[in-house]
CSV table of C-alpha atoms and ligand atoms in Angstrom, one decimal:
chain,number,residue,atom,x,y,z
A,1,MET,CA,-26.8,-229.4,-123.7
A,2,LEU,CA,-25.5,-225.6,-123.3
A,3,GLU,CA,-22.3,-226.6,-121.3
A,4,PRO,CA,-22.1,-230.6,-121.9
A,5,GLU,CA,-18.8,-230.5,-120.4
A,6,VAL,CA,-20.6,-229.7,-117.0
A,7,GLU,CA,-24.0,-231.2,-117.6
A,8,ALA,CA,-23.0,-234.6,-118.3
A,9,ARG,CA,-20.0,-234.9,-115.8
A,10,PRO,CA,-20.3,-237.8,-114.1
A,11,TRP,CA,-21.9,-237.2,-110.8
A,12,ASP,CA,-19.0,-238.5,-108.7
A,13,GLU,CA,-16.4,-236.1,-110.3
A,14,GLN,CA,-19.0,-233.3,-109.8
A,15,LEU,CA,-19.2,-234.1,-105.8
A,16,ALA,CA,-15.5,-234.2,-105.8
A,17,LEU,CA,-15.1,-231.0,-107.5
A,18,ASP,CA,-18.0,-229.5,-105.1
A,19,ASP,CA,-16.2,-230.9,-101.9
A,20,ASP,CA,-13.4,-228.6,-103.0
A,21,ALA,CA,-15.8,-225.9,-103.3
A,22,TYR,CA,-17.3,-226.3,-100.3
A,23,ARG,CA,-14.3,-226.4,-98.1
A,24,ALA,CA,-13.2,-223.1,-99.5
A,25,GLN,CA,-16.8,-221.9,-99.0
A,26,LEU,CA,-16.8,-222.6,-95.7
A,27,ALA,CA,-13.5,-221.2,-94.7
A,28,TYR,CA,-14.5,-218.0,-96.6
A,29,LEU,CA,-17.6,-217.9,-94.2
A,30,LEU,CA,-15.8,-218.6,-91.2
A,31,ASP,CA,-13.4,-215.9,-92.5
A,32,ARG,CA,-16.3,-213.2,-93.6
A,33,SER,CA,-19.6,-214.1,-92.2
A,34,ALA,CA,-20.5,-212.6,-88.8
A,35,PHE,CA,-23.7,-214.9,-88.8
A,36,TYR,CA,-21.7,-218.0,-89.5
A,37,ARG,CA,-18.9,-217.4,-87.1
A,38,ARG,CA,-21.6,-216.6,-84.4
A,39,LYS,CA,-23.8,-219.4,-85.6
A,40,LEU,CA,-21.1,-222.3,-86.1
A,41,ALA,CA,-19.4,-221.3,-82.9
A,42,ALA,CA,-22.6,-221.5,-80.9
A,43,ALA,CA,-22.6,-225.3,-82.2
A,44,GLY,CA,-18.9,-226.1,-81.6
A,45,ILE,CA,-18.4,-225.8,-85.3
A,46,ASP,CA,-14.6,-224.4,-85.8
A,47,GLU,CA,-12.1,-224.5,-88.9
A,48,SER,CA,-11.8,-228.2,-88.6
A,49,ALA,CA,-15.0,-228.9,-89.8
A,50,ALA,CA,-13.9,-227.7,-93.3
A,51,ALA,CA,-11.7,-230.9,-93.1
A,52,GLY,CA,-14.7,-233.4,-92.9
A,53,GLY,CA,-15.8,-232.1,-96.3
A,54,LEU,CA,-19.0,-232.6,-97.7
A,55,ALA,CA,-19.5,-236.1,-96.1
A,56,GLU,CA,-19.7,-234.2,-92.7
A,57,ILE,CA,-22.0,-231.5,-93.9
A,58,GLY,CA,-24.8,-232.7,-91.5
A,59,ARG,CA,-22.7,-231.9,-88.6
A,60,LEU,CA,-23.4,-228.3,-89.2
A,61,PRO,CA,-26.6,-226.3,-88.1
A,62,LEU,CA,-29.3,-225.6,-90.7
A,63,THR,CA,-30.1,-222.2,-91.6
A,64,GLU,CA,-33.6,-221.0,-91.3
A,65,LYS,CA,-35.0,-218.0,-93.6
A,66,GLN,CA,-36.2,-216.5,-90.0
A,67,GLU,CA,-32.5,-216.2,-88.4
A,68,LEU,CA,-31.5,-214.2,-91.5
A,69,ARG,CA,-34.2,-212.0,-91.4
A,70,GLU,CA,-33.7,-211.5,-87.3
A,71,THR,CA,-30.2,-209.9,-87.9
A,72,VAL,CA,-31.6,-207.3,-90.0
A,73,SER,CA,-31.6,-203.6,-88.8
A,74,PRO,CA,-31.3,-200.2,-90.5
A,75,ASP,CA,-27.9,-200.2,-90.1
A,76,ASP,CA,-27.9,-203.6,-91.4
A,77,PRO,CA,-30.6,-204.4,-94.1
A,78,VAL,CA,-29.2,-207.6,-95.7
A,79,GLY,CA,-28.4,-209.1,-92.4
A,80,ALA,CA,-25.5,-210.4,-90.4
A,81,HIS,CA,-24.7,-213.0,-93.4
A,82,LEU,CA,-23.5,-210.2,-95.7
A,83,CYS,CA,-20.1,-211.0,-96.6
A,84,ALA,CA,-18.7,-208.7,-99.2
A,85,ALA,CA,-17.9,-205.0,-98.9
A,86,PRO,CA,-20.3,-202.7,-100.8
A,87,GLU,CA,-18.0,-201.9,-103.5
A,88,GLU,CA,-18.4,-205.6,-104.5
A,89,ILE,CA,-21.9,-205.6,-104.6
A,90,VAL,CA,-23.4,-204.9,-108.1
A,91,ARG,CA,-27.1,-206.1,-108.0
A,92,ILE,CA,-29.7,-206.0,-104.9
A,93,TYR,CA,-32.7,-208.3,-105.5
A,94,SER,CA,-35.7,-208.5,-103.1
A,95,THR,CA,-37.3,-211.6,-102.5
A,96,SER,CA,-41.0,-211.5,-103.0
A,97,GLY,CA,-41.8,-212.1,-99.7
A,98,THR,CA,-45.0,-214.4,-100.2
A,99,THR,CA,-44.1,-216.1,-96.7
A,100,GLY,CA,-42.9,-212.7,-94.6
A,101,ALA,CA,-41.6,-209.0,-95.2
A,102,PRO,CA,-39.3,-209.3,-98.4
A,103,SER,CA,-35.4,-209.6,-97.8
A,104,TYR,CA,-32.8,-208.6,-99.8
A,105,VAL,CA,-30.4,-210.5,-102.0
A,106,PRO,CA,-27.1,-208.7,-102.5
A,107,LEU,CA,-24.5,-210.3,-105.7
A,108,THR,CA,-21.3,-209.6,-106.7
A,109,VAL,CA,-20.2,-209.8,-110.4
A,110,GLY,CA,-19.5,-213.4,-109.9
A,111,ASP,CA,-22.5,-214.0,-108.1
A,112,LEU,CA,-24.6,-212.9,-110.9
A,113,SER,CA,-22.7,-214.6,-113.5
A,114,ASN,CA,-23.3,-218.1,-111.9
A,115,TRP,CA,-26.8,-217.2,-111.3
A,116,ILE,CA,-27.2,-216.6,-115.2
A,117,ALA,CA,-25.3,-219.7,-116.2
A,118,GLY,CA,-27.1,-221.9,-113.9
A,119,SER,CA,-30.5,-220.4,-115.2
A,120,ALA,CA,-29.1,-220.7,-118.8
A,121,ARG,CA,-28.4,-224.3,-118.1
A,122,SER,CA,-31.8,-225.2,-116.7
A,123,TYR,CA,-34.1,-223.1,-119.3
A,124,ALA,CA,-31.8,-224.7,-122.1
A,125,ALA,CA,-32.8,-228.3,-120.8
A,126,SER,CA,-36.0,-227.7,-121.8
A,127,GLY,CA,-35.2,-227.7,-125.4
A,128,VAL,CA,-35.2,-223.9,-126.3
A,129,THR,CA,-32.6,-222.9,-128.7
A,130,SER,CA,-30.4,-219.9,-129.9
A,131,GLY,CA,-32.3,-218.2,-132.5
A,132,GLN,CA,-36.1,-219.2,-131.3
A,133,ARG,CA,-38.2,-216.6,-129.7
A,134,ILE,CA,-39.6,-216.6,-126.2
A,135,VAL,CA,-42.2,-214.4,-124.4
A,136,SER,CA,-41.7,-213.9,-120.8
A,137,THR,CA,-44.6,-212.5,-118.7
A,138,TYR,CA,-43.1,-211.7,-115.1
A,139,ASN,CA,-42.9,-208.6,-113.9
A,140,ALA,CA,-39.3,-209.6,-112.9
A,141,GLY,CA,-38.2,-205.9,-111.8
A,142,PRO,CA,-36.9,-205.9,-108.4
A,143,PHE,CA,-37.2,-209.7,-108.0
A,144,VAL,CA,-34.6,-212.6,-108.5
A,145,ALA,CA,-36.6,-213.7,-111.5
A,146,GLY,CA,-34.9,-210.7,-113.1
A,147,ALA,CA,-31.7,-212.7,-113.5
A,148,ALA,CA,-33.5,-215.6,-115.0
A,149,LEU,CA,-34.4,-213.2,-117.9
A,150,ALA,CA,-31.0,-212.7,-118.5
A,151,SER,CA,-30.6,-216.3,-119.0
A,152,PHE,CA,-32.3,-216.1,-122.4
A,153,ASP,CA,-29.5,-213.9,-123.6
A,154,ARG,CA,-27.0,-216.1,-122.8
A,155,ILE,CA,-29.1,-219.0,-124.4
A,156,GLY,CA,-29.1,-216.8,-127.5
A,157,LEU,CA,-32.9,-216.6,-127.6
A,158,CYS,CA,-34.8,-213.8,-128.8
A,159,HIS,CA,-36.7,-212.7,-125.7
A,160,ILE,CA,-39.9,-210.7,-125.8
A,161,PRO,CA,-40.9,-209.5,-122.0
A,162,VAL,CA,-44.7,-208.7,-122.1
A,163,GLY,CA,-45.2,-208.3,-118.3
A,164,THR,CA,-48.1,-209.3,-116.1
A,165,GLY,CA,-51.3,-207.8,-116.1
A,166,ASN,CA,-52.3,-207.9,-119.9
A,167,THR,CA,-53.7,-210.5,-121.3
A,168,GLU,CA,-54.6,-209.1,-123.9
A,169,ARG,CA,-51.1,-207.8,-125.1
A,170,LEU,CA,-49.9,-211.2,-124.4
A,171,VAL,CA,-52.2,-212.9,-126.6
A,172,ARG,CA,-51.5,-210.1,-129.3
A,173,ALA,CA,-47.7,-210.7,-128.9
A,174,VAL,CA,-48.0,-214.6,-129.4
A,175,GLU,CA,-50.2,-214.1,-132.6
A,176,LEU,CA,-48.2,-211.3,-134.1
A,177,LEU,CA,-44.6,-212.5,-133.1
A,178,ARG,CA,-45.1,-215.9,-133.4
A,179,PRO,CA,-43.1,-217.4,-130.3
A,180,GLU,CA,-41.7,-220.6,-130.0
A,181,ALA,CA,-41.8,-220.5,-126.3
A,182,ALA,CA,-43.5,-218.4,-123.7
A,183,VAL,CA,-42.4,-218.4,-119.8
A,184,LEU,CA,-45.1,-217.8,-117.2
A,185,THR,CA,-46.5,-219.3,-113.9
A,186,PRO,CA,-48.5,-222.6,-114.5
A,187,SER,CA,-51.2,-220.7,-113.1
A,188,TYR,CA,-51.2,-217.8,-115.5
A,189,ALA,CA,-50.8,-220.7,-118.4
A,190,ALA,CA,-53.9,-222.7,-117.2
A,191,HIS,CA,-55.5,-218.9,-116.9
A,192,LEU,CA,-54.7,-218.0,-120.6
A,193,VAL,CA,-56.0,-220.9,-122.2
A,194,GLU,CA,-59.6,-220.2,-120.3
A,195,TRP,CA,-59.2,-216.6,-121.4
A,196,ALA,CA,-58.2,-217.5,-124.9
A,197,ALA,CA,-61.4,-220.0,-125.4
A,198,GLU,CA,-63.7,-217.6,-124.3
A,199,ARG,CA,-62.8,-215.7,-127.1
A,200,GLY,CA,-62.7,-218.1,-129.6
A,201,ILE,CA,-58.8,-218.4,-129.6
A,202,SER,CA,-57.1,-221.4,-129.9
A,203,LEU,CA,-53.8,-221.3,-128.1
A,204,ALA,CA,-53.2,-224.6,-129.5
A,205,GLY,CA,-53.0,-223.5,-132.8
A,206,SER,CA,-50.3,-220.6,-131.9
A,207,SER,CA,-46.9,-220.6,-132.8
A,208,VAL,CA,-45.9,-222.0,-128.8
A,209,GLU,CA,-44.3,-225.3,-129.1
A,210,ARG,CA,-42.9,-225.1,-125.2
A,211,VAL,CA,-44.5,-223.6,-122.2
A,212,LEU,CA,-41.6,-223.0,-119.6
A,213,VAL,CA,-43.6,-223.0,-116.1
A,214,ALA,CA,-42.4,-221.4,-113.1
A,215,GLY,CA,-42.5,-219.9,-109.9
A,216,GLU,CA,-44.6,-222.2,-107.9
A,217,PRO,CA,-45.4,-225.9,-107.6
A,218,GLY,CA,-47.8,-227.8,-110.5
A,219,GLY,CA,-46.4,-227.9,-113.4
A,220,GLY,CA,-45.1,-231.4,-113.0
A,221,GLU,CA,-48.6,-232.8,-111.9
A,222,PRO,CA,-49.5,-235.4,-114.5
A,223,VAL,CA,-53.3,-234.4,-114.7
A,224,PHE,CA,-52.5,-230.8,-114.6
A,225,ARG,CA,-49.8,-230.9,-117.0
A,226,ALA,CA,-51.6,-232.7,-119.6
A,227,THR,CA,-54.5,-230.3,-119.1
A,228,LEU,CA,-51.7,-227.5,-120.1
A,229,GLU,CA,-50.3,-229.5,-123.0
A,230,GLU,CA,-53.8,-229.6,-124.6
A,231,GLY,CA,-54.6,-226.3,-124.4
A,232,TRP,CA,-51.8,-225.2,-125.6
A,233,ASP,CA,-50.7,-228.1,-127.8
A,234,ALA,CA,-47.2,-227.6,-126.4
A,235,ARG,CA,-44.8,-229.4,-124.1
A,236,VAL,CA,-44.7,-228.3,-120.8
A,237,THR,CA,-41.6,-228.4,-118.3
A,238,GLU,CA,-40.7,-226.7,-115.5
A,239,ALA,CA,-37.7,-224.7,-113.5
A,240,MET,CA,-37.4,-223.8,-110.1
A,241,GLY,CA,-35.2,-221.5,-108.1
A,242,ILE,CA,-34.9,-220.4,-104.4
A,243,GLY,CA,-34.9,-216.4,-103.9
A,244,ASP,CA,-32.1,-216.3,-101.3
A,245,ILE,CA,-30.4,-218.9,-102.8
A,246,GLY,CA,-30.5,-218.7,-107.0
A,247,VAL,CA,-32.5,-218.4,-109.8
A,248,SER,CA,-34.1,-221.4,-111.5
A,249,LEU,CA,-31.8,-223.5,-110.0
A,250,TRP,CA,-33.8,-226.8,-111.2
A,251,GLY,CA,-34.6,-227.1,-115.0
A,252,GLU,CA,-36.8,-230.2,-116.5
A,253,CYS,CA,-35.2,-231.7,-119.7
A,254,GLU,CA,-37.6,-233.2,-122.7
A,255,GLU,CA,-38.0,-236.3,-120.8
A,256,GLN,CA,-40.2,-234.3,-118.3
A,257,ASP,CA,-39.3,-236.6,-115.4
A,258,GLY,CA,-38.3,-234.2,-112.9
A,259,MET,CA,-36.1,-230.9,-112.8
A,260,HIS,CA,-32.3,-231.3,-113.4
A,261,LEU,CA,-29.6,-229.3,-111.2
A,262,GLY,CA,-29.1,-226.6,-113.4
A,263,ALA,CA,-27.0,-224.9,-111.1
A,264,ARG,CA,-24.4,-227.7,-110.1
A,265,ASP,CA,-21.2,-226.4,-109.3
A,266,PHE,CA,-22.6,-223.7,-107.2
A,267,VAL,CA,-25.2,-225.3,-105.3
A,268,HIS,CA,-24.8,-228.6,-103.3
A,269,ALA,CA,-28.6,-230.6,-102.5
A,270,GLU,CA,-29.2,-232.3,-99.3
A,271,LEU,CA,-32.8,-233.8,-98.4
A,272,LEU,CA,-34.3,-233.4,-94.5
A,273,ASP,CA,-37.0,-234.9,-92.9
A,274,ALA,CA,-39.3,-232.0,-92.1
A,275,GLU,CA,-40.3,-233.0,-89.0
A,276,SER,CA,-37.4,-234.4,-87.3
A,277,GLY,CA,-34.7,-232.4,-89.0
A,278,SER,CA,-32.7,-235.5,-89.8
A,279,ALA,CA,-31.0,-235.8,-93.2
A,280,ARG,CA,-32.4,-238.5,-95.8
A,281,PRO,CA,-30.3,-239.7,-98.4
A,282,LEU,CA,-30.5,-238.1,-102.3
A,283,GLY,CA,-31.3,-241.5,-103.5
A,284,ASP,CA,-33.5,-242.3,-106.5
A,285,GLY,CA,-37.3,-242.4,-104.7
A,286,GLY,CA,-36.2,-240.2,-101.9
A,287,SER,CA,-38.3,-237.3,-100.9
A,288,GLY,CA,-38.1,-234.7,-98.3
A,289,GLU,CA,-37.5,-230.9,-97.6
A,290,LEU,CA,-35.1,-229.7,-99.8
A,291,VAL,CA,-31.7,-228.0,-98.3
A,292,LEU,CA,-29.4,-226.1,-100.4
A,293,THR,CA,-25.7,-224.8,-99.5
A,294,HIS,CA,-23.6,-222.2,-101.8
A,295,LEU,CA,-20.5,-223.8,-103.2
A,296,ARG,CA,-18.9,-220.4,-105.1
A,297,HIS,CA,-21.2,-217.6,-103.5
A,298,ARG,CA,-19.5,-214.7,-102.5
A,299,ALA,CA,-21.9,-211.8,-101.4
A,300,ALA,CA,-24.0,-213.5,-98.8
A,301,PRO,CA,-23.8,-217.3,-99.0
A,302,LEU,CA,-25.8,-219.7,-97.1
A,303,LEU,CA,-25.3,-223.2,-95.5
A,304,ARG,CA,-27.7,-226.1,-95.1
A,305,PHE,CA,-30.4,-223.7,-95.7
A,306,ARG,CA,-34.2,-224.8,-95.7
A,307,THR,CA,-36.2,-224.1,-98.6
A,308,ARG,CA,-39.4,-225.3,-97.3
A,309,ASP,CA,-39.9,-227.2,-100.8
A,310,HIS,CA,-40.8,-231.0,-100.4
A,311,VAL,CA,-39.5,-232.9,-103.1
A,312,GLU,CA,-39.3,-236.4,-104.7
A,313,VAL,CA,-35.9,-237.1,-105.7
A,314,ARG,CA,-35.1,-239.3,-109.2
A,315,THR,CA,-31.2,-240.3,-109.6
A,316,ALA,CA,-31.7,-242.9,-112.3
A,317,PRO,CA,-29.7,-242.2,-115.7
A,318,CYS,CA,-31.8,-239.5,-117.7
A,319,PRO,CA,-32.3,-240.2,-121.7
A,320,CYS,CA,-30.7,-236.6,-122.2
A,321,GLY,CA,-27.5,-237.4,-120.8
A,322,ARG,CA,-27.3,-234.6,-117.9
A,323,THR,CA,-26.4,-236.4,-115.1
A,324,SER,CA,-27.4,-234.5,-111.7
A,325,PRO,CA,-30.3,-235.8,-109.9
A,326,ARG,CA,-33.9,-234.7,-110.7
A,327,ILE,CA,-36.3,-233.2,-108.0
A,328,ARG,CA,-40.3,-232.8,-108.6
A,329,CYS,CA,-41.5,-230.4,-105.9
A,330,VAL,CA,-44.8,-231.6,-104.5
A,331,GLY,CA,-45.5,-228.5,-102.6
A,332,ARG,CA,-44.1,-225.8,-99.8
A,333,THR,CA,-43.5,-227.5,-96.2
A,334,ASP,CA,-45.7,-224.0,-95.3
A,335,ASP,CA,-48.7,-225.2,-97.0
A,336,MET,CA,-48.9,-228.8,-95.6
A,337,LEU,CA,-51.2,-229.8,-93.2
A,338,ILE,CA,-51.5,-232.6,-90.8
A,339,VAL,CA,-54.6,-234.5,-90.6
A,340,ARG,CA,-54.8,-237.1,-88.1
A,341,GLY,CA,-51.3,-237.8,-88.5
A,342,VAL,CA,-51.2,-237.7,-92.4
A,343,ASN,CA,-49.4,-235.0,-94.1
A,344,VAL,CA,-51.7,-233.4,-97.0
A,345,PHE,CA,-50.3,-231.0,-99.8
A,346,PRO,CA,-52.8,-228.7,-101.3
A,347,THR,CA,-51.2,-229.8,-104.7
A,348,ALA,CA,-51.9,-233.2,-104.0
A,349,VAL,CA,-55.5,-232.8,-103.3
A,350,ARG,CA,-55.3,-230.7,-106.7
A,351,GLU,CA,-53.8,-233.3,-108.8
A,352,VAL,CA,-56.4,-235.8,-107.2
A,353,VAL,CA,-59.6,-233.6,-108.2
A,354,ALA,CA,-58.0,-232.5,-111.6
A,355,ALA,CA,-58.8,-236.2,-112.6
A,356,PHE,CA,-62.4,-235.5,-112.5
A,357,ALA,CA,-62.0,-233.3,-115.4
A,358,PRO,CA,-64.0,-232.4,-117.7
A,359,ARG,CA,-66.5,-232.0,-115.4
A,360,VAL,CA,-64.6,-229.7,-112.9
A,361,SER,CA,-62.3,-227.0,-114.1
A,362,GLY,CA,-59.0,-228.4,-112.1
A,363,ARG,CA,-59.3,-225.1,-109.3
A,364,ILE,CA,-59.2,-225.8,-105.7
A,365,VAL,CA,-58.9,-224.1,-102.4
A,366,VAL,CA,-57.9,-226.4,-99.3
A,367,ALA,CA,-59.6,-223.7,-96.4
A,368,PRO,CA,-58.7,-225.4,-93.1
A,369,GLU,CA,-60.9,-224.5,-90.0
A,370,GLN,CA,-58.2,-224.6,-87.4
A,371,PRO,CA,-55.5,-222.4,-87.3
A,372,GLY,CA,-51.6,-224.2,-87.5
A,373,VAL,CA,-50.9,-227.7,-89.1
A,374,MET,CA,-52.6,-229.7,-87.5
A,375,GLN,CA,-56.3,-230.2,-88.4
A,376,ASP,CA,-59.4,-232.4,-87.5
A,377,PRO,CA,-61.0,-234.0,-90.2
A,378,PRO,CA,-62.9,-233.4,-92.4
A,379,LEU,CA,-60.7,-231.1,-94.0
A,380,PRO,CA,-62.9,-228.8,-96.2
A,381,VAL,CA,-61.9,-228.9,-100.0
A,382,ARG,CA,-63.7,-226.3,-102.3
A,383,VAL,CA,-63.6,-227.6,-105.8
A,384,GLU,CA,-64.5,-225.3,-108.8
A,385,LEU,CA,-66.9,-227.1,-111.4
A,386,ALA,CA,-66.5,-226.9,-115.1
A,387,ASP,CA,-68.0,-224.1,-117.1
A,388,GLY,CA,-71.7,-224.7,-117.1
A,389,ALA,CA,-71.7,-227.8,-114.6
A,390,LEU,CA,-74.2,-227.5,-112.0
A,391,PRO,CA,-73.4,-228.7,-108.4
A,392,ASP,CA,-74.0,-232.3,-107.8
A,393,ALA,CA,-74.0,-234.5,-104.4
A,394,GLU,CA,-72.9,-237.4,-106.4
A,395,LEU,CA,-69.8,-235.9,-107.8
A,396,ALA,CA,-69.1,-234.2,-104.6
A,397,GLU,CA,-69.1,-237.8,-103.0
A,398,ALA,CA,-66.9,-239.6,-105.6
A,399,ILE,CA,-64.5,-236.4,-104.9
A,400,ARG,CA,-64.4,-237.1,-101.3
A,401,ALA,CA,-64.4,-240.8,-101.7
A,402,ARG,CA,-60.7,-240.6,-104.2
A,403,LEU,CA,-59.3,-238.1,-102.2
A,404,ARG,CA,-59.8,-240.7,-98.9
A,405,GLU,CA,-58.8,-243.4,-101.2
A,406,VAL,CA,-55.5,-242.0,-102.7
A,407,LEU,CA,-54.3,-239.3,-99.9
A,408,VAL,CA,-55.8,-241.3,-97.1
A,409,VAL,CA,-57.8,-237.9,-96.0
A,410,THR,CA,-61.2,-237.5,-94.7
A,411,THR,CA,-62.5,-234.2,-96.5
A,412,ARG,CA,-65.8,-231.9,-96.9
A,413,VAL,CA,-66.2,-231.4,-101.0
A,414,GLU,CA,-68.0,-228.1,-101.4
A,415,LEU,CA,-68.3,-227.7,-105.0
A,416,ALA,CA,-68.2,-224.1,-106.4
A,417,ARG,CA,-69.9,-222.8,-109.9
A,418,TRP,CA,-67.4,-222.1,-112.6
A,419,GLY,CA,-65.9,-218.8,-112.2
A,420,ARG,CA,-66.1,-218.7,-108.2
A,421,LEU,CA,-62.5,-219.5,-107.4
A,422,GLU,CA,-59.9,-216.8,-107.8
A,423,ARG,CA,-57.8,-216.5,-111.2
A,424,SER,CA,-54.2,-215.4,-111.1
A,425,GLU,CA,-51.7,-214.2,-113.7
A,426,TYR,CA,-49.2,-214.8,-110.9
A,427,LYS,CA,-49.3,-217.3,-108.1
A,428,SER,CA,-52.4,-219.0,-107.2
A,429,THR,CA,-53.2,-219.5,-103.5
A,430,LEU,CA,-54.7,-223.0,-102.7
A,431,LEU,CA,-54.2,-222.6,-99.0
A,432,ASP,CA,-57.3,-220.4,-97.7
A,433,ARG,CA,-57.2,-219.3,-94.3
A,434,LYS,CA,-59.1,-216.2,-94.8
A,435,GLY,CA,-62.9,-216.0,-93.3
A,436,ARG,CA,-62.0,-219.0,-91.0
B,501,LIG,ZN1,-33.0,-235.6,-118.7
């Protein structure tokens, strides 16, 4: 562990510390944040709310990304939730804008330091240690992922940034510089295995022992993960951050049973029923939308921010000794479809289909026919075949039957020849609303 006194701290002690931090954070917001002063007053919440501490955080209204965006103007490019004076801001990142126009994320020197500390714990959980080499493939540039790269320095790794868009250069760097670890999106990790195999290069024979995936859900799906582990002959663990809250907040340990909260001390996590908006207990086996609250943030702290990430929680003791809860991201609430009352995540569809390897490539696209979340069955699913495999009605039927059995959803499976579904050096799109 990078910081055992923090990471192995009993969870009830953590909550007590967080309780104090939360009260101070709430007082800070009421003092400095025009956005929260307005929002909390409208909800009938005043200074006395801080007295209830974390136990009563559920009384506070949730914060939606869209609300923050609506306060942005040319005079106020960050938004009304900005609390710090211009001279206190040392960095301004952009969110990548996967779900709309990019927004700005300012940080004070303390915020940046906390981000890096949390990210370093998350990445170190994977087992990478000081003195090892790690190759990174993020064009982090303007994005919050840039702060994650700084966490590699904090761990003491030798960082080899290669960037996105040049697979040949990346594979060459791996061959010549012999890094022990690689950090990339799960989509790109899968693409590299294929790319290398087509050229007679074996990534399994490379120096890479650890593949750290982040940037999108999927790295934790058992079948997909097994494919990556086999292709790289490496242990695959994942990390996850939320642009507006922090970078690589969560990181998986070598037990591979979900991501620990590396950003403990800095962030408080809750679970929500995404449809009703009511709180759910953050207990073992729980699931729901992840809601996060800053505890020690200064530049633009957020309260009860809806992340739109649907997660499953584990709180049973982890053999690694880290005491924080662990999560697995099942998918984005934004990608969720409801087919005859049943919630369907494209990532879950991919997981079921992947079990048909080696007959399929593992790539799928869910192509809903109706706009919006509600869909009438059958739900169209395009499934890419393995290299050289030909469309086969029996296989399509077997996949359809399996999806029905596991996910309780009626689909129409369209098989596509190998190479027909898009490859990505960054994130995959599992939902295709184009052309419909
Ligand atoms: Zn663990």
